[in-house]
Tab-separated table of N, CA and C and ligand atoms in Angstrom:
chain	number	residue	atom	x	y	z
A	640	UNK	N	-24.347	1.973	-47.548
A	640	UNK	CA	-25.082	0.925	-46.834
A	640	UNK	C	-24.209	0.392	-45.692
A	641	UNK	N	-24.461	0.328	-44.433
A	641	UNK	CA	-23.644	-0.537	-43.586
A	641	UNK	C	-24.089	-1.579	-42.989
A	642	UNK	N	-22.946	-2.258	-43.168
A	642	UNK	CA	-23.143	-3.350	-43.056
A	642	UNK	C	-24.201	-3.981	-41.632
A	643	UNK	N	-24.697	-5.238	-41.782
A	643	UNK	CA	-25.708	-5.275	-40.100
A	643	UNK	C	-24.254	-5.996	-39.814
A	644	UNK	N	-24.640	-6.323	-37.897
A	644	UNK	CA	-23.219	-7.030	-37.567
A	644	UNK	C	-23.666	-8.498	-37.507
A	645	UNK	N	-22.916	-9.163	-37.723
A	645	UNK	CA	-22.661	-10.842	-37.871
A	645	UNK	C	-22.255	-11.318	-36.202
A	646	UNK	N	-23.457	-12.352	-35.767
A	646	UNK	CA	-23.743	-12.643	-34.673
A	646	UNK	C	-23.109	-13.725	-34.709
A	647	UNK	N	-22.758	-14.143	-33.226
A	647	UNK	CA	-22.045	-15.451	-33.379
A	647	UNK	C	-22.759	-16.321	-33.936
A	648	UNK	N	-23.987	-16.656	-33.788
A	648	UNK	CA	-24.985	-17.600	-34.162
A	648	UNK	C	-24.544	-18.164	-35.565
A	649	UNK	N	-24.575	-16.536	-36.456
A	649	UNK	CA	-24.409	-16.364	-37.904
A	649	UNK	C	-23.179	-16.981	-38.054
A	650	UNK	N	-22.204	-16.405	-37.326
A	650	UNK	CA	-20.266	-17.519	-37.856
A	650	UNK	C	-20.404	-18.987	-37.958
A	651	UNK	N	-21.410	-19.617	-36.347
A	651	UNK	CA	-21.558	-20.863	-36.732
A	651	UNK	C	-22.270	-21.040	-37.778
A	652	UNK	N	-23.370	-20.997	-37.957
A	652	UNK	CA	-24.284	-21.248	-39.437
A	652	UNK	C	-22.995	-21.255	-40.484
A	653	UNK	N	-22.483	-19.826	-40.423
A	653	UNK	CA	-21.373	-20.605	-41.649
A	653	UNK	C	-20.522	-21.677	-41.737
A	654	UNK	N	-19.934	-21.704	-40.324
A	654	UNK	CA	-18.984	-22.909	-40.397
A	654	UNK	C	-19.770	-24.228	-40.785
A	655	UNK	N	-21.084	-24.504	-40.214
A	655	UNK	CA	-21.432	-25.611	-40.601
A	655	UNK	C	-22.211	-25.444	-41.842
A	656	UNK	N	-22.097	-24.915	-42.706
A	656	UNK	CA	-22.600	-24.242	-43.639
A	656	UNK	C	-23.789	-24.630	-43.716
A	657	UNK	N	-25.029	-24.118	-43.242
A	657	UNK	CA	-26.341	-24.280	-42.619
A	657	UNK	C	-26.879	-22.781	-43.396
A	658	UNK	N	-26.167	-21.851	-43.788
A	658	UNK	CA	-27.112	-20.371	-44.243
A	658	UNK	C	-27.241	-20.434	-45.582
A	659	UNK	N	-28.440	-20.054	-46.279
A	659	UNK	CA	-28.780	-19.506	-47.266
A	659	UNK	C	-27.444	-19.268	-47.510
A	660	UNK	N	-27.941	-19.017	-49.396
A	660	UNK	CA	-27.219	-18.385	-50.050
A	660	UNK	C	-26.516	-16.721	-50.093
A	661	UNK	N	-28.084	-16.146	-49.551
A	661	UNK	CA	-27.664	-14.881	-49.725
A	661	UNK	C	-27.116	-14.580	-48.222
A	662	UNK	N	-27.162	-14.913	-47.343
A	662	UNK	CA	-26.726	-14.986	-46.029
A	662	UNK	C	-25.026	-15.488	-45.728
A	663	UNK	N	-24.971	-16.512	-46.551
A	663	UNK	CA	-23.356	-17.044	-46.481
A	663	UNK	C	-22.695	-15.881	-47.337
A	664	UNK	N	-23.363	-14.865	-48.310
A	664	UNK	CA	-22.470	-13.889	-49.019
A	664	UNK	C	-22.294	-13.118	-48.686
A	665	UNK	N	-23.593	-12.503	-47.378
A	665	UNK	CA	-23.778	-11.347	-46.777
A	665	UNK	C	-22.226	-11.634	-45.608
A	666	UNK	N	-21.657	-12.950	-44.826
A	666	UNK	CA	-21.076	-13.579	-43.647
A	666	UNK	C	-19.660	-13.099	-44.530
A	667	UNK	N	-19.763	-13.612	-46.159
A	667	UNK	CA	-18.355	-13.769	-46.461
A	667	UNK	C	-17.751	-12.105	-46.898
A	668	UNK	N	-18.670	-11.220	-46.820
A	668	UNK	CA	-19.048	-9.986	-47.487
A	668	UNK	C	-18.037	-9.170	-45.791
A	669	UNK	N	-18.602	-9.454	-44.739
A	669	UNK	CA	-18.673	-9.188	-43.887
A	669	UNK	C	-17.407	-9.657	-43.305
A	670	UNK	N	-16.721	-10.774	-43.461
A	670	UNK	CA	-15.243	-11.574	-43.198
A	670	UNK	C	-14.203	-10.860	-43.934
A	671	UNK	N	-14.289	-10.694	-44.974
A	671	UNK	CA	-13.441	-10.010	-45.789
A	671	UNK	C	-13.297	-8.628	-45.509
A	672	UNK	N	-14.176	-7.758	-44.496
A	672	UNK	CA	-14.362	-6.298	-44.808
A	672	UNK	C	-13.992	-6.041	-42.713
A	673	UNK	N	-13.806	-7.116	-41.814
A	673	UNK	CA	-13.410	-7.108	-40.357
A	673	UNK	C	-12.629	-8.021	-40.188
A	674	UNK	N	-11.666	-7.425	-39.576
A	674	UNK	CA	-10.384	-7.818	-39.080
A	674	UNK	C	-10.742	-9.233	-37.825
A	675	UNK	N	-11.463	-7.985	-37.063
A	675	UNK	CA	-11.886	-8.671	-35.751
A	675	UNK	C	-13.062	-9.647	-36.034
A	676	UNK	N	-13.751	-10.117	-37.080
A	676	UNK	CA	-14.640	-11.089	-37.722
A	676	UNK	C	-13.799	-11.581	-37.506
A	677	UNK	N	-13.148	-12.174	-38.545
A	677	UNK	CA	-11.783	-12.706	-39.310
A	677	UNK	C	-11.618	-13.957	-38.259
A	678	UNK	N	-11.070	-13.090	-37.107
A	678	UNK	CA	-9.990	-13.488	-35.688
A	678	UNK	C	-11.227	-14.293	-35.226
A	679	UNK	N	-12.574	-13.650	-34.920
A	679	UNK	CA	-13.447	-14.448	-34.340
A	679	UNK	C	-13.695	-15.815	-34.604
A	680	UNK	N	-14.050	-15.970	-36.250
A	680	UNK	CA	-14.115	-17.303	-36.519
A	680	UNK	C	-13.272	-17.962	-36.669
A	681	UNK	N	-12.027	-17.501	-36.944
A	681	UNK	CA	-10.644	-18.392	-36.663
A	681	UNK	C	-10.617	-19.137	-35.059
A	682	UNK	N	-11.265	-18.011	-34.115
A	682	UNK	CA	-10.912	-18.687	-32.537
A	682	UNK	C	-12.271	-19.797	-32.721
A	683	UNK	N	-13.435	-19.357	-33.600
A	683	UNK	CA	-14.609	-20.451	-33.485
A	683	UNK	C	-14.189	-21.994	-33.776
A	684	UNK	N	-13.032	-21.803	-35.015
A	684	UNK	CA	-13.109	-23.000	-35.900
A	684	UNK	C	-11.962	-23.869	-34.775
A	685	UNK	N	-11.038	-22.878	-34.084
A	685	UNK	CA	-10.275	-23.618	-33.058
A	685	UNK	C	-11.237	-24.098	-32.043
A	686	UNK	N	-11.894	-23.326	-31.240
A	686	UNK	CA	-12.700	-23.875	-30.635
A	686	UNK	C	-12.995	-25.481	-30.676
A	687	UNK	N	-14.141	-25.275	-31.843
A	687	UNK	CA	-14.465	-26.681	-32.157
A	687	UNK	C	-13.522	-27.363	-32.358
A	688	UNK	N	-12.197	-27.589	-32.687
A	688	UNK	CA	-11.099	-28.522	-32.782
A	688	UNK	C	-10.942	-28.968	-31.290
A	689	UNK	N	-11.235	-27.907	-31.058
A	689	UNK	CA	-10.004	-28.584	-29.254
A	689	UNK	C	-11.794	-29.330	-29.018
A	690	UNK	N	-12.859	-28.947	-29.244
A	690	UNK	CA	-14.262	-29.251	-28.543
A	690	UNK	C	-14.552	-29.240	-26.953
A	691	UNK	N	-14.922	-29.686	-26.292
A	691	UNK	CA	-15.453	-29.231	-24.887
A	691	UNK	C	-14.451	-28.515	-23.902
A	692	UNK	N	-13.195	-29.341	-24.085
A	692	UNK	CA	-11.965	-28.972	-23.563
A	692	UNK	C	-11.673	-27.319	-23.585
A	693	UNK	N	-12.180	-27.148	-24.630
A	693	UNK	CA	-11.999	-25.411	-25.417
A	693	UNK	C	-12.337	-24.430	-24.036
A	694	UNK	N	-11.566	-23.023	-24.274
A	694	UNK	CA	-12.036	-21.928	-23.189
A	694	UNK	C	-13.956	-21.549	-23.579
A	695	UNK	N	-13.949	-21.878	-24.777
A	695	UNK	CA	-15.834	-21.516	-25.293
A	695	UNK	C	-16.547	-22.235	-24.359
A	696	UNK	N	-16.140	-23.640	-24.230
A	696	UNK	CA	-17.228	-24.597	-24.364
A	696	UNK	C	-17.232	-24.113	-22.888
A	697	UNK	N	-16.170	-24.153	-21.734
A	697	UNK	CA	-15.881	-23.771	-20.358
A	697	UNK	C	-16.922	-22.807	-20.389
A	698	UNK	N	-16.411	-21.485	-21.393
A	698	UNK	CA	-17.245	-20.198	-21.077
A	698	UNK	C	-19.078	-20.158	-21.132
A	699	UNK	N	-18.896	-21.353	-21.812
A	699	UNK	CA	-20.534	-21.434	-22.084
A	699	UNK	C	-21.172	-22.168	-21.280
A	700	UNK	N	-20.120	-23.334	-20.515
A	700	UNK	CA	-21.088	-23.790	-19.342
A	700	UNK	C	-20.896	-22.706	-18.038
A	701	UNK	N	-20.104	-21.423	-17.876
A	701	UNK	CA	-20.129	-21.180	-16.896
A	701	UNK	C	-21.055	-20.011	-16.763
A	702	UNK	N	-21.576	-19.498	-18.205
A	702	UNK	CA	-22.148	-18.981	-18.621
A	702	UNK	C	-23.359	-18.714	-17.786
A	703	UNK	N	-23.892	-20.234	-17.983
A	703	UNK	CA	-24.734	-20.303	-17.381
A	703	UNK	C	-25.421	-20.285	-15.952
A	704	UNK	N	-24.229	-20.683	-15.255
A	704	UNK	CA	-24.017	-20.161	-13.677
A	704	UNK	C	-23.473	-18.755	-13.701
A	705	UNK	N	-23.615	-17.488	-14.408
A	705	UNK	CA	-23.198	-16.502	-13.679
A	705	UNK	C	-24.068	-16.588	-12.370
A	706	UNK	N	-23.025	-15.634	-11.669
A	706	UNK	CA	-23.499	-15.245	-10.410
A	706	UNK	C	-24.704	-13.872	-10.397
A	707	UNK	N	-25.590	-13.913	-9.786
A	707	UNK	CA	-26.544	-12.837	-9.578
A	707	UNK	C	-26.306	-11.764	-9.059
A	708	UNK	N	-26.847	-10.431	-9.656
A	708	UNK	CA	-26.202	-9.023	-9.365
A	708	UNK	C	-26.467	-9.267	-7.836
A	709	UNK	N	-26.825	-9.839	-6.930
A	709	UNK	CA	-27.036	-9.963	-5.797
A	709	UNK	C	-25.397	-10.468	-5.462
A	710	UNK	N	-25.125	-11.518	-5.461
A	710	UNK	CA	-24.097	-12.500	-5.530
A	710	UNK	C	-22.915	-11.518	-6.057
A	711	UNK	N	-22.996	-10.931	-6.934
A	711	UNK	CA	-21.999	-9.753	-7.093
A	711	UNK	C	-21.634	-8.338	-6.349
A	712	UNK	N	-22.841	-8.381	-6.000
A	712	UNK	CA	-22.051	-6.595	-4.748
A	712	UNK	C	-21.969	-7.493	-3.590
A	713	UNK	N	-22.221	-9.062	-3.316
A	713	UNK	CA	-21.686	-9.410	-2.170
A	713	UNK	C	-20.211	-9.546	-2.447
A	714	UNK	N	-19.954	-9.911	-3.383
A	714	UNK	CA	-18.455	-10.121	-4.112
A	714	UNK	C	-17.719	-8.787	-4.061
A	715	UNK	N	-18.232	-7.441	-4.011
A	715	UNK	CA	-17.489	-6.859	-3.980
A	715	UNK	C	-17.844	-6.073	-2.436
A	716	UNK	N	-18.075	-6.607	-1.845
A	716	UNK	CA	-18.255	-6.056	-0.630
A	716	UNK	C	-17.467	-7.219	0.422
A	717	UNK	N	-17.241	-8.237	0.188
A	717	UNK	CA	-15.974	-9.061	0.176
A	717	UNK	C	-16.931	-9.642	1.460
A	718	UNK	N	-18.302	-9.877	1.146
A	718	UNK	CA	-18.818	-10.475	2.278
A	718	UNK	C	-19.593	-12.362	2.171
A	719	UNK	N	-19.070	-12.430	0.827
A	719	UNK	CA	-19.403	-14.135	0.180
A	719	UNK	C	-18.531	-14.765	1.638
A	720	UNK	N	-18.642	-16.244	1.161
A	720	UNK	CA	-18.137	-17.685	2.040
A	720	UNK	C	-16.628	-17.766	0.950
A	721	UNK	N	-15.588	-18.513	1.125
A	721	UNK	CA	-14.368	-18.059	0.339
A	721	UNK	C	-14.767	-18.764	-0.527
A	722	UNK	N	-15.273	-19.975	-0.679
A	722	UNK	CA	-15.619	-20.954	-1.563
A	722	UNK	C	-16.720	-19.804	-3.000
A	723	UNK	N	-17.257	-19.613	-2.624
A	723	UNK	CA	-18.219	-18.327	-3.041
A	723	UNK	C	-17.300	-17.565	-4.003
A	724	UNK	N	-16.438	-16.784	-3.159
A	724	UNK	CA	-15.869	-15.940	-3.689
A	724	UNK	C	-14.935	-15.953	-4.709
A	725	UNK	N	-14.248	-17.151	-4.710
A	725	UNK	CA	-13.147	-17.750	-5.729
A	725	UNK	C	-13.991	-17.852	-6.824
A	726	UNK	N	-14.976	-18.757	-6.521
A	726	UNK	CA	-15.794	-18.984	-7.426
A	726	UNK	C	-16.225	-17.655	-8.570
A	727	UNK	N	-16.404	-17.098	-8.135
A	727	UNK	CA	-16.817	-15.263	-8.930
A	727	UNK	C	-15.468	-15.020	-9.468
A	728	UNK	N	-14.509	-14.941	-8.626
A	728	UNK	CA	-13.242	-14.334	-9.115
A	728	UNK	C	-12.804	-15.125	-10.178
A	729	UNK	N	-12.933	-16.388	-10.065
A	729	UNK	CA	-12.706	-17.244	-11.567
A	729	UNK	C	-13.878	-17.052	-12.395
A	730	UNK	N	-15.120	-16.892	-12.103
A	730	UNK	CA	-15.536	-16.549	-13.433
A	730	UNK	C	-15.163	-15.039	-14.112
A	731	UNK	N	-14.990	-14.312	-12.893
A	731	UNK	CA	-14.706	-12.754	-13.645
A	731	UNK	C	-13.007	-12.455	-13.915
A	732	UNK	N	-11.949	-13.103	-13.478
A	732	UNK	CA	-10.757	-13.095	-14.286
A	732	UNK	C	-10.348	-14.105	-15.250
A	733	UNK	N	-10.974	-15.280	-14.309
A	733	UNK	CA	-10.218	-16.756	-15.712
A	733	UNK	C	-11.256	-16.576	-16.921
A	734	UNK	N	-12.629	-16.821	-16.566
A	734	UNK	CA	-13.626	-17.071	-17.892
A	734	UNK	C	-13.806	-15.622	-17.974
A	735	UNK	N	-13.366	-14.339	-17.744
A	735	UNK	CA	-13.436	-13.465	-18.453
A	735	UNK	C	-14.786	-12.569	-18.713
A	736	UNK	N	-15.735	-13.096	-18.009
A	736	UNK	CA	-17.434	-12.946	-18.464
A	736	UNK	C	-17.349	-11.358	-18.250
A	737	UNK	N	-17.751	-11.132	-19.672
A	737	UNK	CA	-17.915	-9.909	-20.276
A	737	UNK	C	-19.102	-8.917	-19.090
A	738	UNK	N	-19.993	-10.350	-19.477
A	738	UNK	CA	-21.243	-9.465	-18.950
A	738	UNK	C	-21.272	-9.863	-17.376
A	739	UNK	N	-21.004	-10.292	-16.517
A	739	UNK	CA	-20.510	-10.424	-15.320
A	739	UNK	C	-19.911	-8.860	-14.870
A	740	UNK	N	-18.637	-8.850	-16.236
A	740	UNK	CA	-18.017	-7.557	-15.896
A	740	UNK	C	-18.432	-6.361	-15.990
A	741	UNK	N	-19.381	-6.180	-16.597
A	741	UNK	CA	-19.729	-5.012	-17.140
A	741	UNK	C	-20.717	-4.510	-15.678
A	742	UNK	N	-21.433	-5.884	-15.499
A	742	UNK	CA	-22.158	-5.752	-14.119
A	742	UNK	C	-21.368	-5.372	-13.198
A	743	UNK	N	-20.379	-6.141	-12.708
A	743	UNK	CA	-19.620	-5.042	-11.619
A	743	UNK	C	-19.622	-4.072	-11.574
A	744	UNK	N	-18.865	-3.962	-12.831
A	744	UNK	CA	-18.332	-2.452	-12.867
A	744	UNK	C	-19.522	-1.296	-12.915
A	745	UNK	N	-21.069	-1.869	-12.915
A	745	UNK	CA	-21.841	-1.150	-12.741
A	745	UNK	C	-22.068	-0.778	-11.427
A	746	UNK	N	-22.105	-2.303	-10.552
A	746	UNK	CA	-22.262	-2.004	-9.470
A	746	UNK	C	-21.443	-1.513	-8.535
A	747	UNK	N	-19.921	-1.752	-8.768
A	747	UNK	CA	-18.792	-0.443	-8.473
A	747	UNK	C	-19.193	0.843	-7.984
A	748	UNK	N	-19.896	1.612	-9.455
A	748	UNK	CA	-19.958	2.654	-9.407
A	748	UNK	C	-21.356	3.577	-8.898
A	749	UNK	N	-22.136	2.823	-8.665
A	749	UNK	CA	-23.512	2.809	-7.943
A	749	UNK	C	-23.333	2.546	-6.444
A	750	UNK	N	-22.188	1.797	-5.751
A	750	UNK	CA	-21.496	1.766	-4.449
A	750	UNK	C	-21.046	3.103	-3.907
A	751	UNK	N	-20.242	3.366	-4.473
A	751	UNK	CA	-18.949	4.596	-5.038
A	751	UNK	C	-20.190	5.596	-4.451
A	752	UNK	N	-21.048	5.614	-5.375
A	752	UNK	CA	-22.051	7.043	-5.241
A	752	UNK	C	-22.910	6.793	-3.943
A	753	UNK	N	-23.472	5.609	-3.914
A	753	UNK	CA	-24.273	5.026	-2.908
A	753	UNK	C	-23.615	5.857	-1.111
A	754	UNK	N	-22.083	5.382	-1.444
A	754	UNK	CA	-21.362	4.787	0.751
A	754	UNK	C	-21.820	5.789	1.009
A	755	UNK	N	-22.073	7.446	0.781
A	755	UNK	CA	-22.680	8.430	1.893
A	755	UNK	C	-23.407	7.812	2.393
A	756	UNK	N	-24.699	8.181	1.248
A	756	UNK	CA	-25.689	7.480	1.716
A	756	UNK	C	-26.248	6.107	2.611
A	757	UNK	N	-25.607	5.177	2.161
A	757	UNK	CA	-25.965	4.318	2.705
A	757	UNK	C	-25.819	4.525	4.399
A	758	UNK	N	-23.863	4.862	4.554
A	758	UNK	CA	-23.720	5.669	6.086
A	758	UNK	C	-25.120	5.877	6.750
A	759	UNK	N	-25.269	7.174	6.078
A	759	UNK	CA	-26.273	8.156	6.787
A	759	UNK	C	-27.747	7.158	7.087
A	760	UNK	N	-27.974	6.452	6.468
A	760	UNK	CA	-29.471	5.765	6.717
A	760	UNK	C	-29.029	4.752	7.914
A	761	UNK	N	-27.744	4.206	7.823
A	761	UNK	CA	-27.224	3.442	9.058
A	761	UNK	C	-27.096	3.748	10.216
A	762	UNK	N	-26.832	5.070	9.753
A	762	UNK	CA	-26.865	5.800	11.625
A	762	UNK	C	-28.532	6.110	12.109
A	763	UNK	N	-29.308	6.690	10.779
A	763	UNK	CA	-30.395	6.660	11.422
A	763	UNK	C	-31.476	5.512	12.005
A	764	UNK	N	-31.029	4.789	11.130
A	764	UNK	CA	-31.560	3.079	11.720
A	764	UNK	C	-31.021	2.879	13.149
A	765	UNK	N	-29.829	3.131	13.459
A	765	UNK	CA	-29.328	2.410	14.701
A	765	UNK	C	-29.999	3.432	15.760
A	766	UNK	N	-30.446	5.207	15.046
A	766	UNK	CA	-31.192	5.620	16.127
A	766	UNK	C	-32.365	5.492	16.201
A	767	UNK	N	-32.769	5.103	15.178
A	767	UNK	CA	-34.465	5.196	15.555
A	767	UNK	C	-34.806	3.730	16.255
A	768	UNK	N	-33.787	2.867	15.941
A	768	UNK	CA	-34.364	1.597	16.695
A	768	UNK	C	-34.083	1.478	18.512
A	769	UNK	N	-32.577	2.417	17.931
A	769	UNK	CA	-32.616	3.113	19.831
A	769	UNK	C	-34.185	3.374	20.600
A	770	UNK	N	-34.313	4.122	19.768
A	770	UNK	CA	-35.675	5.522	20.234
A	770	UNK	C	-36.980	4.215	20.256
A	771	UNK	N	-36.882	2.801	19.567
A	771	UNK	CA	-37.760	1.930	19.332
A	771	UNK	C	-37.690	1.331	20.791
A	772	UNK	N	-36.640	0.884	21.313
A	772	UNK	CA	-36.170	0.212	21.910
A	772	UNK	C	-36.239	0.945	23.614
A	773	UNK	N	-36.465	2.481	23.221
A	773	UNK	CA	-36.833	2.777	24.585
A	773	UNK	C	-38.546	3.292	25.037
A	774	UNK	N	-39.115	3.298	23.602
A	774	UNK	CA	-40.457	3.305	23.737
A	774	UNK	C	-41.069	2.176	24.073
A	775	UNK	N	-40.157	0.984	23.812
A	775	UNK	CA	-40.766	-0.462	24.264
A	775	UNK	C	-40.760	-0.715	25.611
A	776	UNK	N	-39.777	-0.119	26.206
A	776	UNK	CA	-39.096	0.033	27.702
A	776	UNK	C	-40.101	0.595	28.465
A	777	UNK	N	-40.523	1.915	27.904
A	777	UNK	CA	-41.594	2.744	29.133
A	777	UNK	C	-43.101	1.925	29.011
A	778	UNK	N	-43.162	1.237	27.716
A	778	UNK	CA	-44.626	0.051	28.033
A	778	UNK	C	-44.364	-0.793	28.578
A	779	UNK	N	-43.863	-1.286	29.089
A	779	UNK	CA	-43.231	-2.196	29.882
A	779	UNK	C	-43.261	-1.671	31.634
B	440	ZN	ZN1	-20.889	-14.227	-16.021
């Protein structure tokens, strides 16, 4: 049988001991048998000691301002306002945001594959608006 995985949700429920019975055995079943559980709710129960002050509570309000995959290939195209940009760079080195990161690094590599391309449609834009620009000329 393997085990399901224990959500953060679930660590708190235990700490405030809020779960069922068979749920707090399934949590303690599950603590005893991961290392990296273990560590998790140890950093939870610190957490709540230090309370808002904590890197969680930070991570969870900044959470909520991630920046938009928009807001992110501007970030890596190094074309944000600096104010902007710090801003990203502290959420993606200081607060660490997993999923911030994972987004980059998606959009990294979708760049990466993209720059031919993109090139090539740039040059044809700048000619066809040429070729726009002189068909406007002879109506004229
Ligand atoms: Zn984020």
């Amino acid at each position: 049988m393997t085990m399901a995985k224990i959500t953060r949700a679930q660590l708190a429920g235990y700490l405030d001991d809020a779960l069922g019975d068979a749920e707090t055995t399934h949590v303690e079943q599950a603590l005893r048998q991961s290392e990296s559980l273990r560590d998790e709710l140890r950093a939870m129960m610190q957490e709540r000691d230090r309370g808002e002050h904590s890197l969680g509570a930070v991570w969870r309000r900044q959470r909520l301002s991630c920046p938009t995959r928009d807001q992110l290939g501007s970030y890596l195209l190094k074309i944000l306002e600096a104010e902007q940009h710090d801003y990203i760079h502290f959420h993606l080195q200081t607060i660490g945001c997993s999923f911030c990161q994972a987004n980059l690094a998606d959009l990294e590599a979708r760049q990466k594959e993209a720059a031919p391309k993109v090139h090539e449609r740039r040059r044809r834009f700048f000619q066809s608006s040429a070729g726009l620009l002189q068909k406007g000329k002879k109506k004229k």
